[in-house]
Short mmCIF file of C-alpha atoms and ligand atoms in Angstrom, two decimals:
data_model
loop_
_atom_site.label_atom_id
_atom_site.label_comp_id
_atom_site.label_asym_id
_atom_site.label_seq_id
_atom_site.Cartn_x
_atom_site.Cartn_y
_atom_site.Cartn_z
CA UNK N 208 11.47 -1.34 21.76
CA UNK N 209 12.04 -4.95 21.10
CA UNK N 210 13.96 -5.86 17.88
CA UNK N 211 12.44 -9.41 16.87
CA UNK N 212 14.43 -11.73 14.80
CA UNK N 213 13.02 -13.63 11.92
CA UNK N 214 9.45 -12.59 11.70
CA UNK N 215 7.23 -14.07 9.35
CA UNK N 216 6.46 -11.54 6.69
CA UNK N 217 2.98 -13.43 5.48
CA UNK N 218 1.54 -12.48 9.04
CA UNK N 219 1.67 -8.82 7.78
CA UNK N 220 0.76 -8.85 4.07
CA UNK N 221 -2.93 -8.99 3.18
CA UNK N 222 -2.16 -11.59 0.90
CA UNK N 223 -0.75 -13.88 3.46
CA UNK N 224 2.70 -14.49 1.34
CA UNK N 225 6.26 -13.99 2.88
CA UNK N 226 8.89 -15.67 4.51
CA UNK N 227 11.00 -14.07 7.74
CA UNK N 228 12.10 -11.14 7.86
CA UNK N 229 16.01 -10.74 9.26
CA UNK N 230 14.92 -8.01 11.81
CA UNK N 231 11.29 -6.43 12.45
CA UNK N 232 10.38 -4.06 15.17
CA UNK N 233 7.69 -1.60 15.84
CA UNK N 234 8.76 1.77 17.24
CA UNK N 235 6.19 3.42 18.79
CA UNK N 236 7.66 7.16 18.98
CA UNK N 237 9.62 8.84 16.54
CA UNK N 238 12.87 8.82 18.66
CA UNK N 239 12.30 4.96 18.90
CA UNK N 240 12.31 4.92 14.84
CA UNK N 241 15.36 7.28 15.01
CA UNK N 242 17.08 4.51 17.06
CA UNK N 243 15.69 1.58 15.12
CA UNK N 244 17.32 2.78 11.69
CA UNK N 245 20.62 3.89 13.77
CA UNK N 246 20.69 0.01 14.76
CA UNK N 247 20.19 -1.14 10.94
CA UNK N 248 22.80 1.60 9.79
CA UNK N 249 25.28 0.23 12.46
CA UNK N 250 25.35 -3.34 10.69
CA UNK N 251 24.73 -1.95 7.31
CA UNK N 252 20.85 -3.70 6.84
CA UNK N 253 18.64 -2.26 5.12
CA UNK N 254 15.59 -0.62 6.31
CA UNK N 255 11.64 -1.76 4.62
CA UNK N 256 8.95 0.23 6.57
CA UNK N 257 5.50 -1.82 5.92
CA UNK N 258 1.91 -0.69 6.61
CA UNK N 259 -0.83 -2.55 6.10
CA UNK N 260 0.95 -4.56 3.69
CA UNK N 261 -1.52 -4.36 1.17
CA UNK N 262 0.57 -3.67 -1.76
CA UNK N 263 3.18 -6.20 -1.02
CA UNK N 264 4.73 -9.40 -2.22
CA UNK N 265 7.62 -10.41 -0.26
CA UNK N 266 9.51 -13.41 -1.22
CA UNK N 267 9.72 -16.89 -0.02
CA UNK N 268 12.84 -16.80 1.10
CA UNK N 269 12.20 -14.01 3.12
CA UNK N 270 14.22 -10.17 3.30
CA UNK N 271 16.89 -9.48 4.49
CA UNK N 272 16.43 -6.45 6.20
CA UNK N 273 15.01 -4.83 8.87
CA UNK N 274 11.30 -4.18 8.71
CA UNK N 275 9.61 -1.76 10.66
CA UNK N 276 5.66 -1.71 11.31
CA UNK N 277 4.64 1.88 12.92
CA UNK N 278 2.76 1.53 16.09
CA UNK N 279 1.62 3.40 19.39
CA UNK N 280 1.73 7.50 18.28
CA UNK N 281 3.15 6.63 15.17
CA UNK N 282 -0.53 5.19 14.61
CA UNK N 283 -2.42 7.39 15.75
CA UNK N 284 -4.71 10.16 13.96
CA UNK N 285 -5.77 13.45 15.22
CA UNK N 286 -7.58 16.77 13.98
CA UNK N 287 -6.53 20.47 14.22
CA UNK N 288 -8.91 22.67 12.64
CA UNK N 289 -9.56 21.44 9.34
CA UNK N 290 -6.16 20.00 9.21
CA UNK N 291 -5.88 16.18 9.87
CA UNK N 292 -2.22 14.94 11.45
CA UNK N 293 -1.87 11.00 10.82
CA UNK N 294 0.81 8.76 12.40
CA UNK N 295 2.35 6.87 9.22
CA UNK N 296 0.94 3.51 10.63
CA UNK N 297 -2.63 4.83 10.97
CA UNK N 298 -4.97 2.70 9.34
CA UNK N 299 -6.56 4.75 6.57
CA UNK N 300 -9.85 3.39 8.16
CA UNK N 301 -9.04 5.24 11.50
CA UNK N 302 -8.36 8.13 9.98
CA UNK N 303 -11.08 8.43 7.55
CA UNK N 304 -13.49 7.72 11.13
CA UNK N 305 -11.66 11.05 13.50
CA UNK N 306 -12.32 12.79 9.75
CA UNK N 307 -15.79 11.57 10.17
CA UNK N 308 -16.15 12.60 13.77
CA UNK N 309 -14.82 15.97 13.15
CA UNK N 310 -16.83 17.12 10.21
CA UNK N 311 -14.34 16.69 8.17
CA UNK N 312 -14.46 16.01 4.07
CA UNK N 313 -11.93 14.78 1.35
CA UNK N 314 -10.42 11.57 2.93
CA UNK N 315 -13.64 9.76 1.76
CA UNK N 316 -11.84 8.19 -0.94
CA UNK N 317 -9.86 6.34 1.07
CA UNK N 318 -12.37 4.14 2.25
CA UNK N 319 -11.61 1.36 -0.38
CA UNK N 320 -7.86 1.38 0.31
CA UNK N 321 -7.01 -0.64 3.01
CA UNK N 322 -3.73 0.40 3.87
CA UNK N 323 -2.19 3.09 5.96
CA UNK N 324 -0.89 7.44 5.91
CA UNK N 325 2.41 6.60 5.43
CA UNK N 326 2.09 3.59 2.44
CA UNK N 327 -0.02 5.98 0.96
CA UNK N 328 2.50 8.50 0.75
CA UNK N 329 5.46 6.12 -0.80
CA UNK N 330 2.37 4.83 -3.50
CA UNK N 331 0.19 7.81 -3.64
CA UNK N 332 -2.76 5.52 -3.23
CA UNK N 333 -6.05 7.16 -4.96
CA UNK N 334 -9.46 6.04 -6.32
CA UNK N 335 -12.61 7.34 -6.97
CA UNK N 336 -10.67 10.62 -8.66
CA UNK N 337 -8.90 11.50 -5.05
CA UNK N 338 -5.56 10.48 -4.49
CA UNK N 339 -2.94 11.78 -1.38
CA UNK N 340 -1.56 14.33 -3.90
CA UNK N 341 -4.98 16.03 -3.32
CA UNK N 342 -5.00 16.57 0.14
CA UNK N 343 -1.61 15.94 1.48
CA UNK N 344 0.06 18.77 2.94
CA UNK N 345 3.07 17.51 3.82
CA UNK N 346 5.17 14.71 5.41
CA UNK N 347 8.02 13.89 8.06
CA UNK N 348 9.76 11.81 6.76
CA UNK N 349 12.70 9.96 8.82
CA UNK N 350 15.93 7.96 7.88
CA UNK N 351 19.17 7.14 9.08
CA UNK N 352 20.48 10.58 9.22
CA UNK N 353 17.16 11.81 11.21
CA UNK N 354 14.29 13.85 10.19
CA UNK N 355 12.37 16.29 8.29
CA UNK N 356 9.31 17.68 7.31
CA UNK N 357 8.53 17.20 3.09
CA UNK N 358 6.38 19.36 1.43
CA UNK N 359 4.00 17.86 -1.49
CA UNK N 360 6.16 19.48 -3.96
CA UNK N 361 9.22 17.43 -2.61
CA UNK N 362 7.35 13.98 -2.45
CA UNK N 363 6.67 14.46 -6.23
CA UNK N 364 3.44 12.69 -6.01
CA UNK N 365 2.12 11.37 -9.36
CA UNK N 366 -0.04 8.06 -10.54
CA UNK N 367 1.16 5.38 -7.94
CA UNK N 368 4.66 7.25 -7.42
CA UNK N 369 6.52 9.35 -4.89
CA UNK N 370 10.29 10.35 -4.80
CA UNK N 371 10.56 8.39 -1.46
CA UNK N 372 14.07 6.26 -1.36
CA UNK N 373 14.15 2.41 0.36
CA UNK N 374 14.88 3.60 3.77
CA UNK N 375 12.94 7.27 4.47
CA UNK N 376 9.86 6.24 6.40
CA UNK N 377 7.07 8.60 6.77
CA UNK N 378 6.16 8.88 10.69
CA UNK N 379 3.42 11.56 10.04
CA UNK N 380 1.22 13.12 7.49
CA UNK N 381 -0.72 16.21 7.60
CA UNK N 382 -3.85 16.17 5.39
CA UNK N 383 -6.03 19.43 4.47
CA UNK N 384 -9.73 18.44 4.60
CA UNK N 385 -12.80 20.78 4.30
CA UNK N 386 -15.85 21.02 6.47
CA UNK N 387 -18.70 18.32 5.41
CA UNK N 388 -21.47 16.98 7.38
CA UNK N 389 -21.42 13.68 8.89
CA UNK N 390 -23.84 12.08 7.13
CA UNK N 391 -22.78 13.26 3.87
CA UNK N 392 -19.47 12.00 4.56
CA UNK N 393 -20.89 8.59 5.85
CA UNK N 394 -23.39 8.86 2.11
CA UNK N 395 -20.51 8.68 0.23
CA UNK N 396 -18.53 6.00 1.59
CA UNK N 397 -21.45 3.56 1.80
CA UNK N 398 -21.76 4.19 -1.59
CA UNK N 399 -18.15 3.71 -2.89
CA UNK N 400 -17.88 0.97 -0.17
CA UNK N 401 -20.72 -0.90 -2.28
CA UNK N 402 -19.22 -0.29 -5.89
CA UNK N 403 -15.84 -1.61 -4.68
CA UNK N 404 -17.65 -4.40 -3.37
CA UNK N 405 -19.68 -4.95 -6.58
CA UNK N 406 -16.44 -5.16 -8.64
CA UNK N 407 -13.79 -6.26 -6.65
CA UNK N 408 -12.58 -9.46 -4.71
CA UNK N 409 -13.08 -7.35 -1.06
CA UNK N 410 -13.32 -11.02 1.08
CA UNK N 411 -10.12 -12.33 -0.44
CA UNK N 412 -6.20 -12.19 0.24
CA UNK N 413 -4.79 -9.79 -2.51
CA UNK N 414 -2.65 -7.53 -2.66
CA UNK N 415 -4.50 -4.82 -4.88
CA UNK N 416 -3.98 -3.99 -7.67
CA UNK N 417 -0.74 -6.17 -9.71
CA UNK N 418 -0.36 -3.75 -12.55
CA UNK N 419 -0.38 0.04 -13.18
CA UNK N 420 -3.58 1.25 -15.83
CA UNK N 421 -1.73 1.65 -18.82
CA UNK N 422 -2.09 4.26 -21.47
CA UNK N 423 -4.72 2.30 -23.42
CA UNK N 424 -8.83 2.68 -23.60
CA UNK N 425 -8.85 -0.20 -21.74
CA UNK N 426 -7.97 -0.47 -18.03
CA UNK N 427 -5.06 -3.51 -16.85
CA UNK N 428 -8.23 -5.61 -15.55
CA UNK N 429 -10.29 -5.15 -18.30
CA UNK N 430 -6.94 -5.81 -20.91
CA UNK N 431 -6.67 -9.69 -18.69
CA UNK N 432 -10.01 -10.17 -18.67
CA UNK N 433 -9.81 -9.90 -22.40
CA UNK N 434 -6.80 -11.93 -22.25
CA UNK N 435 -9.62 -14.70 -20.94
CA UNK N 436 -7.50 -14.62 -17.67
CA UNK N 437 -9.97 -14.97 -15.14
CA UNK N 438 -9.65 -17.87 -13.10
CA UNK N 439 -6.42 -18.67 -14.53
CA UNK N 440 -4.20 -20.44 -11.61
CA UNK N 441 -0.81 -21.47 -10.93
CA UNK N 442 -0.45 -23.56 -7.20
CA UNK N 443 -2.11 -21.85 -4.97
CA UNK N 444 -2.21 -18.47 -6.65
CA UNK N 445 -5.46 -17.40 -8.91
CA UNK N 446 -5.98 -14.25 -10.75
CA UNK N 447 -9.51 -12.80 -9.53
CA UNK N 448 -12.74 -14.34 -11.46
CA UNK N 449 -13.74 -11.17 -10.15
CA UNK N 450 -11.54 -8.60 -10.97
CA UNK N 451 -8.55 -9.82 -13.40
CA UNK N 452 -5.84 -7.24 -11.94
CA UNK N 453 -6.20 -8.66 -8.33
CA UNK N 454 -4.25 -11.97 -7.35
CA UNK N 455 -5.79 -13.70 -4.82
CA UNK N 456 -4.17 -16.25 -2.81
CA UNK N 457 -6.23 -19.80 -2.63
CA UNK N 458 -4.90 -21.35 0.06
CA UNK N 459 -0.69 -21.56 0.78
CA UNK N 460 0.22 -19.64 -2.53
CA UNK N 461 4.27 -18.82 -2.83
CA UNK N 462 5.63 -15.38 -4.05
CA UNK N 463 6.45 -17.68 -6.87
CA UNK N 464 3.31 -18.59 -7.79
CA UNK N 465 1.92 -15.10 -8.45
CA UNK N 466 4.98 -13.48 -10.17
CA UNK N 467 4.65 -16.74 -12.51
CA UNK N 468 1.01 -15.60 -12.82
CA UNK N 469 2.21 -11.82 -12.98
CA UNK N 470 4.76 -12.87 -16.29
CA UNK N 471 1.79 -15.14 -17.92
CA UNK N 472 -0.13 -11.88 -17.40
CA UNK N 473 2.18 -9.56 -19.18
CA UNK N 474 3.03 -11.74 -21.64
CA UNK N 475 -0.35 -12.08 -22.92
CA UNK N 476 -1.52 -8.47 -22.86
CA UNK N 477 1.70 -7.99 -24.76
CA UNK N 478 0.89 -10.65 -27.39
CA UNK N 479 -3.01 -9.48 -27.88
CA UNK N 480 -2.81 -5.86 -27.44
CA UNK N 481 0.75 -4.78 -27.75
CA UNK N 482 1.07 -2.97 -23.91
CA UNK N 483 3.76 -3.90 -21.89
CA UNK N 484 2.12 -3.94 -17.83
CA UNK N 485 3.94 -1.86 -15.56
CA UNK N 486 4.23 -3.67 -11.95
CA UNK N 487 2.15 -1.46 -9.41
CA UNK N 488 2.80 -4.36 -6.74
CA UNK N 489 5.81 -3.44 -4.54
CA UNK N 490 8.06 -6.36 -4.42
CA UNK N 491 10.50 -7.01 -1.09
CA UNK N 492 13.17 -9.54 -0.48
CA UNK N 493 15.32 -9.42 -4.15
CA UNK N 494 12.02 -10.56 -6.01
CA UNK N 495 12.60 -9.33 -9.52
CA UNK N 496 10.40 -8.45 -12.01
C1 FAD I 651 -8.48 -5.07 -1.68
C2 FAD I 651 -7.48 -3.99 -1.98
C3 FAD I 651 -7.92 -2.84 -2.63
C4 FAD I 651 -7.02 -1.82 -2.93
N1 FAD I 651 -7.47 -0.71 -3.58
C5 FAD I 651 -6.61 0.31 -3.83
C6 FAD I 651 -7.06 1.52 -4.47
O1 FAD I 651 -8.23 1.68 -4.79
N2 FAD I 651 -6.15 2.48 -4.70
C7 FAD I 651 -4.85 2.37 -4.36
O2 FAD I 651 -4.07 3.30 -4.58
N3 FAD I 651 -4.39 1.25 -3.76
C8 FAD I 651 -5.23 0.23 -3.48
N4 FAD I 651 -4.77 -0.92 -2.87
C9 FAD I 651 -3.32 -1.05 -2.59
C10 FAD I 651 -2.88 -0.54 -1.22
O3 FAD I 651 -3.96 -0.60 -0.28
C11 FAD I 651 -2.32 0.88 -1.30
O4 FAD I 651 -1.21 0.95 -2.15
C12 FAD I 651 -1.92 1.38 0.09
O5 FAD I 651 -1.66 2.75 0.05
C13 FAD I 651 -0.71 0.65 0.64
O6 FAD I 651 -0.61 1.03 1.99
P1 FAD I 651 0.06 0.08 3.06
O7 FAD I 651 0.18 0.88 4.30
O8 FAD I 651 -0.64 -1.21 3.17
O9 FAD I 651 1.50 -0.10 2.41
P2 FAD I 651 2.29 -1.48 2.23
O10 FAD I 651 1.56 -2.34 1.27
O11 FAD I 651 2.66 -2.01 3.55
O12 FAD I 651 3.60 -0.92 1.50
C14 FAD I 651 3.52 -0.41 0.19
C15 FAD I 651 4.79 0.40 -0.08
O13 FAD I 651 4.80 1.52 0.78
C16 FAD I 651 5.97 1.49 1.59
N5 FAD I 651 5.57 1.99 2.92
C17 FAD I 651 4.60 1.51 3.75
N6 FAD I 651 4.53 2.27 4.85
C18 FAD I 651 5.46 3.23 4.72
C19 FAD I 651 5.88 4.31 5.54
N7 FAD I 651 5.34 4.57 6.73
N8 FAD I 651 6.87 5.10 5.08
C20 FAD I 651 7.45 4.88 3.88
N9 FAD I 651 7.10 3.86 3.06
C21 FAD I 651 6.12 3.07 3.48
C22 FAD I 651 6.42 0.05 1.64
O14 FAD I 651 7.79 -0.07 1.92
C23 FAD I 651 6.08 -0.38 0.21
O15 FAD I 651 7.06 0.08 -0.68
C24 FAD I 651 -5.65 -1.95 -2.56
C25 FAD I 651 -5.23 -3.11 -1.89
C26 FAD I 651 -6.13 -4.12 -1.60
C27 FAD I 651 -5.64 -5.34 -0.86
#
């Protein structure tokens, strides 16, 4: 396994923002991880696994750290019985086809998320009312003193949260699915697939959703919308005329664009409705907010 120095982060974000990272490889086997984080440990670097990056903003500048992208087995998806195993760096669109192809229900949700097992673990990604909480049965979960399985009870999944520390990285996820027809299965996610795409920028760089729902009638898009933020800009960075809790990035937006978009944001809903956002963006590379 090749450890690559300086890697542009904005070639793996699906917002197209980032500067290098200090290290990036992508092991390929679990022992390969195991010896990637041993390497970081040995010069004291920290350790960022990424996905799909599609819940990322990593700074400018760049991170300094060592980020790992799962590949070969460790993106790979299989089925055993009703039980779906996932590499962490399985594309949540892989996996939701071997579901398909196996008669297999319950990952169907998943269809509008574009990320992978494993970054839905650390941000229990959900929609349509199914989230990895649902199904997940458990994880293994690997770090710099080696590994171990995680039951759902230990990842404390809740709204857009796990108990995953900087530096575990999930290599492989067992789901539990239930026996549904093909064509049901391929039903449903045509028609999610065409409500996401009726309400959401789905042909633009984003990075999802920027804020958490907050406890309020009103949803975080709908609260910015009201905020008459649509379309608002600063450089290269615009929030969605479509969708007011996506960022989409115009053309060469900087990290510092949208977090100067993400404070205008919060300082408005805060001003007109009294609700402070809560970040659901996962920031890398000491980007504060
Ligand atoms: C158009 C669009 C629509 C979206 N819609 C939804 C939606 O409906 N619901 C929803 O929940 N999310 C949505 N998202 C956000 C995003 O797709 C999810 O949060 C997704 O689960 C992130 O997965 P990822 O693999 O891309 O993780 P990344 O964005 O790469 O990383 C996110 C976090 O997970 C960590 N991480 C990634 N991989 C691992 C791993 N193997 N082990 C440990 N930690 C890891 C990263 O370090 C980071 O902290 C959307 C994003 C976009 C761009």
């Amino acid at each position: 396994m090749k450890i690559e120095e300086h890697f542009t982060l904005a070639r793996l974000t699906t917002v197209g923002i980032g500067g290098p990272a200090r290290a990036f490889a992508r092991p390929e086997s679990v022992a390969e991880l195991e010896k990637a984080l041993a390497w970081a440990a040995g010069r004291g670097l920290p350790v960022v696994a990424i996905g799909l990056g599609s819940n990322l903003l990593a700074a400018d500048e760049g991170v300094d750290a060592l980020v790992v992208r799962l590949a070969g087995e460790l993106a790979e998806v299989e089925t055993s019985d009703s039980v779906l195993i996932a590499g962490g760096g399985a594309p949540n669109a892989v996996a939701l086809h071997r579901a398909r192809a196996a008669g297999l229900g319950g990952f169907e949700f998943a269809c509008a998320i574009p990320g992978t097992a494993g970054g839905g673990v650390r941000m229990n990604a959900g929609a349509y009312g199914g989230d990895w909480a649902g199904i997940l049965v458990r994880a293994l979960v690997v770090d710099a003193e080696g590994s171990r399985w995680c039951s759902l009870d230990e990842l404390d999944l809740s709204y857009r949260h796990s108990s995953l520390e900087p530096g575990e990285v999930v290599a492989r996820v067992e789901f539990q699915l239930v026996s549904r027809a093909e064509d049901e299965i391929r039903a449903t996610v045509a028609e999610m697939q065409a409500q996401r795409k009726a309400t959401q920028p789905t042909n633009k760089r984003t990075f999802g959703s920027v804020f958490k729902n907050p406890q309020h009638e009103l949803g975080a898009g709908q609260l910015l919308e009201a905020c008459g933020l649509k379309g608002y800009r600063i450089g290269d960075a615009v929030i969605s005329p479509r969708h007011a809790n996506f960022i989409e990035n115009a053309g060469s937006a900087q990290a510092t664009d949208a977090l100067a978009l993400m404070a205008e944001a919060r300082r408005r809903a805060h001003e007109q409705f009294g609700v402070v956002l809560e970040r659901e963006v996962e920031l890398l590379g000491g980007l504060d907010f």
